CSV table of C-alpha atoms and ligand atoms in Angstrom, one decimal:
chain,number,residue,atom,x,y,z
A,1,UNK,CA,-0.1,0.0,0.0
A,2,UNK,CA,1.0,3.5,-0.8
A,3,UNK,CA,3.0,4.9,2.2
A,4,UNK,CA,1.1,8.1,2.7
A,5,UNK,CA,-2.1,6.3,2.8
A,6,UNK,CA,-0.6,3.8,5.2
A,7,UNK,CA,0.5,6.6,7.5
A,8,UNK,CA,-2.8,8.3,7.4
A,9,UNK,CA,-4.5,5.0,8.2
A,10,UNK,CA,-2.4,4.7,11.4
A,11,UNK,CA,-3.1,8.2,12.5
A,12,UNK,CA,-6.8,7.9,11.9
A,13,UNK,CA,-6.9,4.6,13.8
A,14,UNK,CA,-6.0,6.6,16.9
A,15,UNK,CA,-8.8,9.2,16.8
A,16,UNK,CA,-11.7,6.9,15.9
A,17,UNK,CA,-13.7,4.3,17.7
A,18,UNK,CA,-13.2,0.6,16.6
A,19,UNK,CA,-16.6,0.7,14.7
A,20,UNK,CA,-15.9,4.1,13.0
A,21,UNK,CA,-12.4,2.8,11.9
A,22,UNK,CA,-14.0,-0.2,10.4
A,23,UNK,CA,-16.5,1.9,8.6
A,24,UNK,CA,-13.5,4.1,7.5
A,25,UNK,CA,-11.7,1.2,5.9
A,26,UNK,CA,-14.8,0.2,4.2
A,27,UNK,CA,-15.3,3.6,2.7
A,28,UNK,CA,-11.5,3.8,1.8
A,29,UNK,CA,-11.7,0.5,-0.3
A,30,UNK,CA,-15.1,1.2,-1.6
A,31,UNK,CA,-13.9,4.6,-2.8
A,32,UNK,CA,-10.9,3.0,-4.4
A,33,UNK,CA,-13.2,0.5,-6.3
A,34,UNK,CA,-15.5,3.3,-7.4
A,35,UNK,CA,-12.5,5.2,-8.7
A,36,UNK,CA,-11.5,2.2,-10.8
A,37,UNK,CA,-15.0,2.0,-12.2
A,38,UNK,CA,-15.4,5.7,-13.0
A,39,UNK,CA,-11.9,6.8,-13.9
A,40,UNK,CA,-10.9,8.8,-10.9
A,41,UNK,CA,-7.4,8.6,-9.3
A,42,UNK,CA,-7.4,5.7,-7.0
A,43,UNK,CA,-5.0,6.9,-4.3
A,44,UNK,CA,-6.8,10.3,-4.1
A,45,UNK,CA,-10.1,8.5,-3.6
A,46,UNK,CA,-8.7,6.3,-0.9
A,47,UNK,CA,-7.0,9.2,0.9
A,48,UNK,CA,-10.3,11.1,0.9
A,49,UNK,CA,-12.1,7.9,2.1
A,50,UNK,CA,-9.6,7.3,5.0
A,51,UNK,CA,-9.9,10.9,6.1
A,52,UNK,CA,-13.7,11.5,5.6
A,53,UNK,CA,-14.8,10.9,9.2
A,54,UNK,CA,-11.5,12.2,10.9
A,55,UNK,CA,-13.6,14.5,13.0
A,56,UNK,CA,-16.4,12.3,13.9
A,57,UNK,CA,-15.4,10.9,17.2
A,58,UNK,CA,-14.5,14.0,19.3
A,59,UNK,CA,-16.9,14.9,22.1
A,60,UNK,CA,-19.3,17.7,21.2
A,61,UNK,CA,-17.5,20.5,23.3
A,62,UNK,CA,-14.2,19.5,21.8
A,63,UNK,CA,-15.7,19.7,18.2
A,64,UNK,CA,-17.0,23.2,18.8
A,65,UNK,CA,-13.6,24.4,20.3
A,66,UNK,CA,-11.8,22.8,17.4
A,67,UNK,CA,-14.2,24.6,15.0
A,68,UNK,CA,-13.1,27.9,16.6
A,69,UNK,CA,-9.4,27.0,16.5
A,70,UNK,CA,-9.5,26.0,12.8
A,71,UNK,CA,-11.7,28.8,11.8
A,72,UNK,CA,-14.7,26.7,10.7
A,73,UNK,CA,-17.8,28.8,10.4
A,74,UNK,CA,-21.0,27.0,11.5
A,75,UNK,CA,-24.4,27.9,10.2
A,76,UNK,CA,-27.3,28.1,12.6
A,77,UNK,CA,-28.6,24.7,11.3
A,78,UNK,CA,-25.2,23.0,11.9
A,79,UNK,CA,-25.0,24.4,15.4
A,80,UNK,CA,-28.3,22.8,16.2
A,81,UNK,CA,-27.5,19.5,14.4
A,82,UNK,CA,-24.2,18.4,15.7
A,83,UNK,CA,-24.0,15.4,13.5
A,84,UNK,CA,-23.3,17.7,10.6
A,85,UNK,CA,-20.3,19.5,12.0
A,86,UNK,CA,-17.9,16.7,11.5
A,87,UNK,CA,-17.8,17.1,7.7
A,88,UNK,CA,-16.8,20.7,7.8
A,89,UNK,CA,-14.4,20.2,10.7
A,90,UNK,CA,-13.0,17.1,9.0
A,91,UNK,CA,-12.2,19.2,6.0
A,92,UNK,CA,-10.3,21.7,8.0
A,93,UNK,CA,-8.4,19.0,10.0
A,94,UNK,CA,-7.5,17.3,6.7
A,95,UNK,CA,-5.8,20.5,5.7
A,96,UNK,CA,-4.3,21.6,9.0
A,97,UNK,CA,-3.5,18.4,10.7
A,98,UNK,CA,-3.1,15.7,8.1
A,99,UNK,CA,-1.3,17.9,5.6
A,100,UNK,CA,-3.8,17.5,2.7
A,101,UNK,CA,-3.2,20.2,0.0
A,102,UNK,CA,-5.6,18.8,-2.7
A,103,UNK,CA,-8.8,21.0,-2.8
A,104,UNK,CA,-10.6,18.0,-4.3
A,105,UNK,CA,-10.0,15.8,-1.3
A,106,UNK,CA,-10.9,18.7,1.2
A,107,UNK,CA,-14.2,19.3,-0.8
A,108,UNK,CA,-15.1,15.7,-0.8
A,109,UNK,CA,-14.7,15.5,2.9
A,110,UNK,CA,-16.7,18.8,3.4
A,111,UNK,CA,-19.6,17.5,1.2
A,112,UNK,CA,-19.8,13.9,2.3
A,113,UNK,CA,-22.7,14.2,4.7
A,114,UNK,CA,-25.2,16.5,3.2
A,115,UNK,CA,-24.2,16.3,-0.5
A,116,UNK,CA,-24.2,19.5,-2.5
A,117,UNK,CA,-25.8,21.0,-5.6
A,118,UNK,CA,-22.3,21.0,-7.2
A,119,UNK,CA,-20.4,17.8,-6.9
A,120,UNK,CA,-17.3,16.8,-8.8
A,121,UNK,CA,-16.3,13.1,-9.5
A,122,UNK,CA,-14.4,12.7,-6.2
A,123,UNK,CA,-17.2,14.4,-4.2
A,124,UNK,CA,-19.7,12.0,-5.7
A,125,UNK,CA,-17.4,8.9,-5.0
A,126,UNK,CA,-17.0,9.7,-1.4
A,127,UNK,CA,-20.6,10.5,-0.9
A,128,UNK,CA,-21.7,7.2,-2.4
A,129,UNK,CA,-18.8,5.1,-0.9
A,130,UNK,CA,-19.9,6.4,2.7
A,131,UNK,CA,-23.4,5.0,2.1
A,132,UNK,CA,-22.7,1.7,0.4
A,133,UNK,CA,-19.5,0.6,2.1
A,134,UNK,CA,-19.8,-3.2,3.2
A,135,UNK,CA,-19.8,-2.7,6.9
A,136,UNK,CA,-22.9,-0.5,6.7
A,137,UNK,CA,-25.9,-1.9,8.4
A,138,UNK,CA,-29.2,-2.3,6.8
A,139,UNK,CA,-30.2,0.9,4.9
A,140,UNK,CA,-33.2,1.4,2.7
A,141,UNK,CA,-32.7,0.2,-0.9
A,142,UNK,CA,-29.0,-0.6,-0.1
A,143,UNK,CA,-28.6,-3.6,-2.5
A,144,UNK,CA,-30.0,-1.7,-5.5
A,145,UNK,CA,-27.9,1.3,-4.8
A,146,UNK,CA,-24.7,-0.8,-4.4
A,147,UNK,CA,-25.3,-2.4,-7.9
A,148,UNK,CA,-26.1,1.0,-9.6
A,149,UNK,CA,-23.3,2.9,-8.0
A,150,UNK,CA,-20.6,1.1,-10.2
A,151,UNK,CA,-22.5,1.9,-13.4
A,152,UNK,CA,-24.2,5.2,-12.7
A,153,UNK,CA,-23.0,7.6,-9.8
A,154,UNK,CA,-25.6,10.3,-10.5
A,155,UNK,CA,-28.5,7.8,-10.2
A,156,UNK,CA,-27.0,6.3,-7.1
A,157,UNK,CA,-26.7,9.8,-5.5
A,158,UNK,CA,-30.3,10.5,-6.3
A,159,UNK,CA,-31.4,7.3,-4.8
A,160,UNK,CA,-29.4,7.9,-1.7
A,161,UNK,CA,-30.6,11.4,-1.1
A,162,UNK,CA,-34.2,10.4,-1.7
A,163,UNK,CA,-34.0,7.5,0.8
A,164,UNK,CA,-32.1,9.5,3.4
A,165,UNK,CA,-34.6,12.4,3.2
A,166,UNK,CA,-37.5,10.0,3.6
A,167,UNK,CA,-35.6,8.5,6.5
A,168,UNK,CA,-35.0,11.8,8.2
A,169,UNK,CA,-38.6,13.0,7.7
A,170,UNK,CA,-39.9,9.7,9.1
A,171,UNK,CA,-38.0,10.4,12.3
A,172,UNK,CA,-39.3,13.9,12.3
A,173,UNK,CA,-35.8,15.4,11.6
A,174,UNK,CA,-35.1,18.4,9.5
A,175,UNK,CA,-33.2,18.1,6.2
A,176,UNK,CA,-30.2,20.3,5.7
A,177,UNK,CA,-30.8,23.0,3.0
A,178,UNK,CA,-27.7,21.7,1.1
A,179,UNK,CA,-29.3,18.3,0.8
A,180,UNK,CA,-32.5,19.8,-0.4
A,181,UNK,CA,-30.7,21.6,-3.1
A,182,UNK,CA,-28.7,18.6,-4.1
A,183,UNK,CA,-31.9,16.6,-4.3
A,184,UNK,CA,-33.4,19.1,-6.8
A,185,UNK,CA,-30.3,19.1,-9.0
A,186,UNK,CA,-29.9,15.4,-9.1
A,187,UNK,CA,-33.6,14.8,-9.6
A,188,UNK,CA,-33.5,17.3,-12.5
A,189,UNK,CA,-30.6,15.5,-14.0
A,190,UNK,CA,-32.1,12.0,-13.9
A,191,UNK,CA,-35.4,13.5,-15.2
A,192,UNK,CA,-33.7,15.1,-18.1
A,193,UNK,CA,-32.0,11.9,-18.9
A,194,UNK,CA,-35.2,10.0,-18.9
A,195,UNK,CA,-36.9,12.5,-21.2
A,196,UNK,CA,-34.0,12.2,-23.6
A,197,UNK,CA,-34.4,8.5,-23.5
A,198,UNK,CA,-38.1,8.6,-24.1
A,199,UNK,CA,-37.7,11.0,-27.0
A,200,UNK,CA,-35.3,8.8,-28.6
A,201,UNK,CA,-37.7,5.9,-28.4
A,202,UNK,CA,-40.4,8.0,-30.0
A,203,UNK,CA,-38.0,9.0,-32.8
B,301,FE,FE1,-19.4,11.2,8.1
B,302,FE,FE1,-18.8,8.0,7.2
């Protein structure tokens, strides 16, 4: 294994719980596989995967003080929904503590929880890998999404956002505005594609 990746893996193991570390390895390998399938740089995808939850296991008060220390601005929504903070803080820690210079890796970490209306290939790979990695417990529609992810990332993202939003709403939780925006964008994309396809059939 690439030395840099190995080094990051050792560091990350120390700041995560056992379960979170297993999930992290699952995301790392899944991201590598998705990179193979979709033509992204494999090392870059695996590094983003290994770091994506680097801020996840700090106690809440420490997370907030780390945000101050690393100049992470939190929206009102994030202050009230602590589970979202780790993505933004993780992006800052990747840069400041783990020495990541690639803006693409930092962006993929930042967007991995909520998704975003603008996602590049690496953002998409990490977002999807986080959902489909093999250690994930039962999630709605997981088998179908796993199959689709290796052929069609956009459709996989649409399905993930769709089921995550339904899941949140079912439990009476509010959906992050970034997720709502991403949902609209990916729904539009899939609809346009379906329209093109049906036009072709008519022609
Ligand atoms: Fe996460
Ligand atoms: Fe994760």
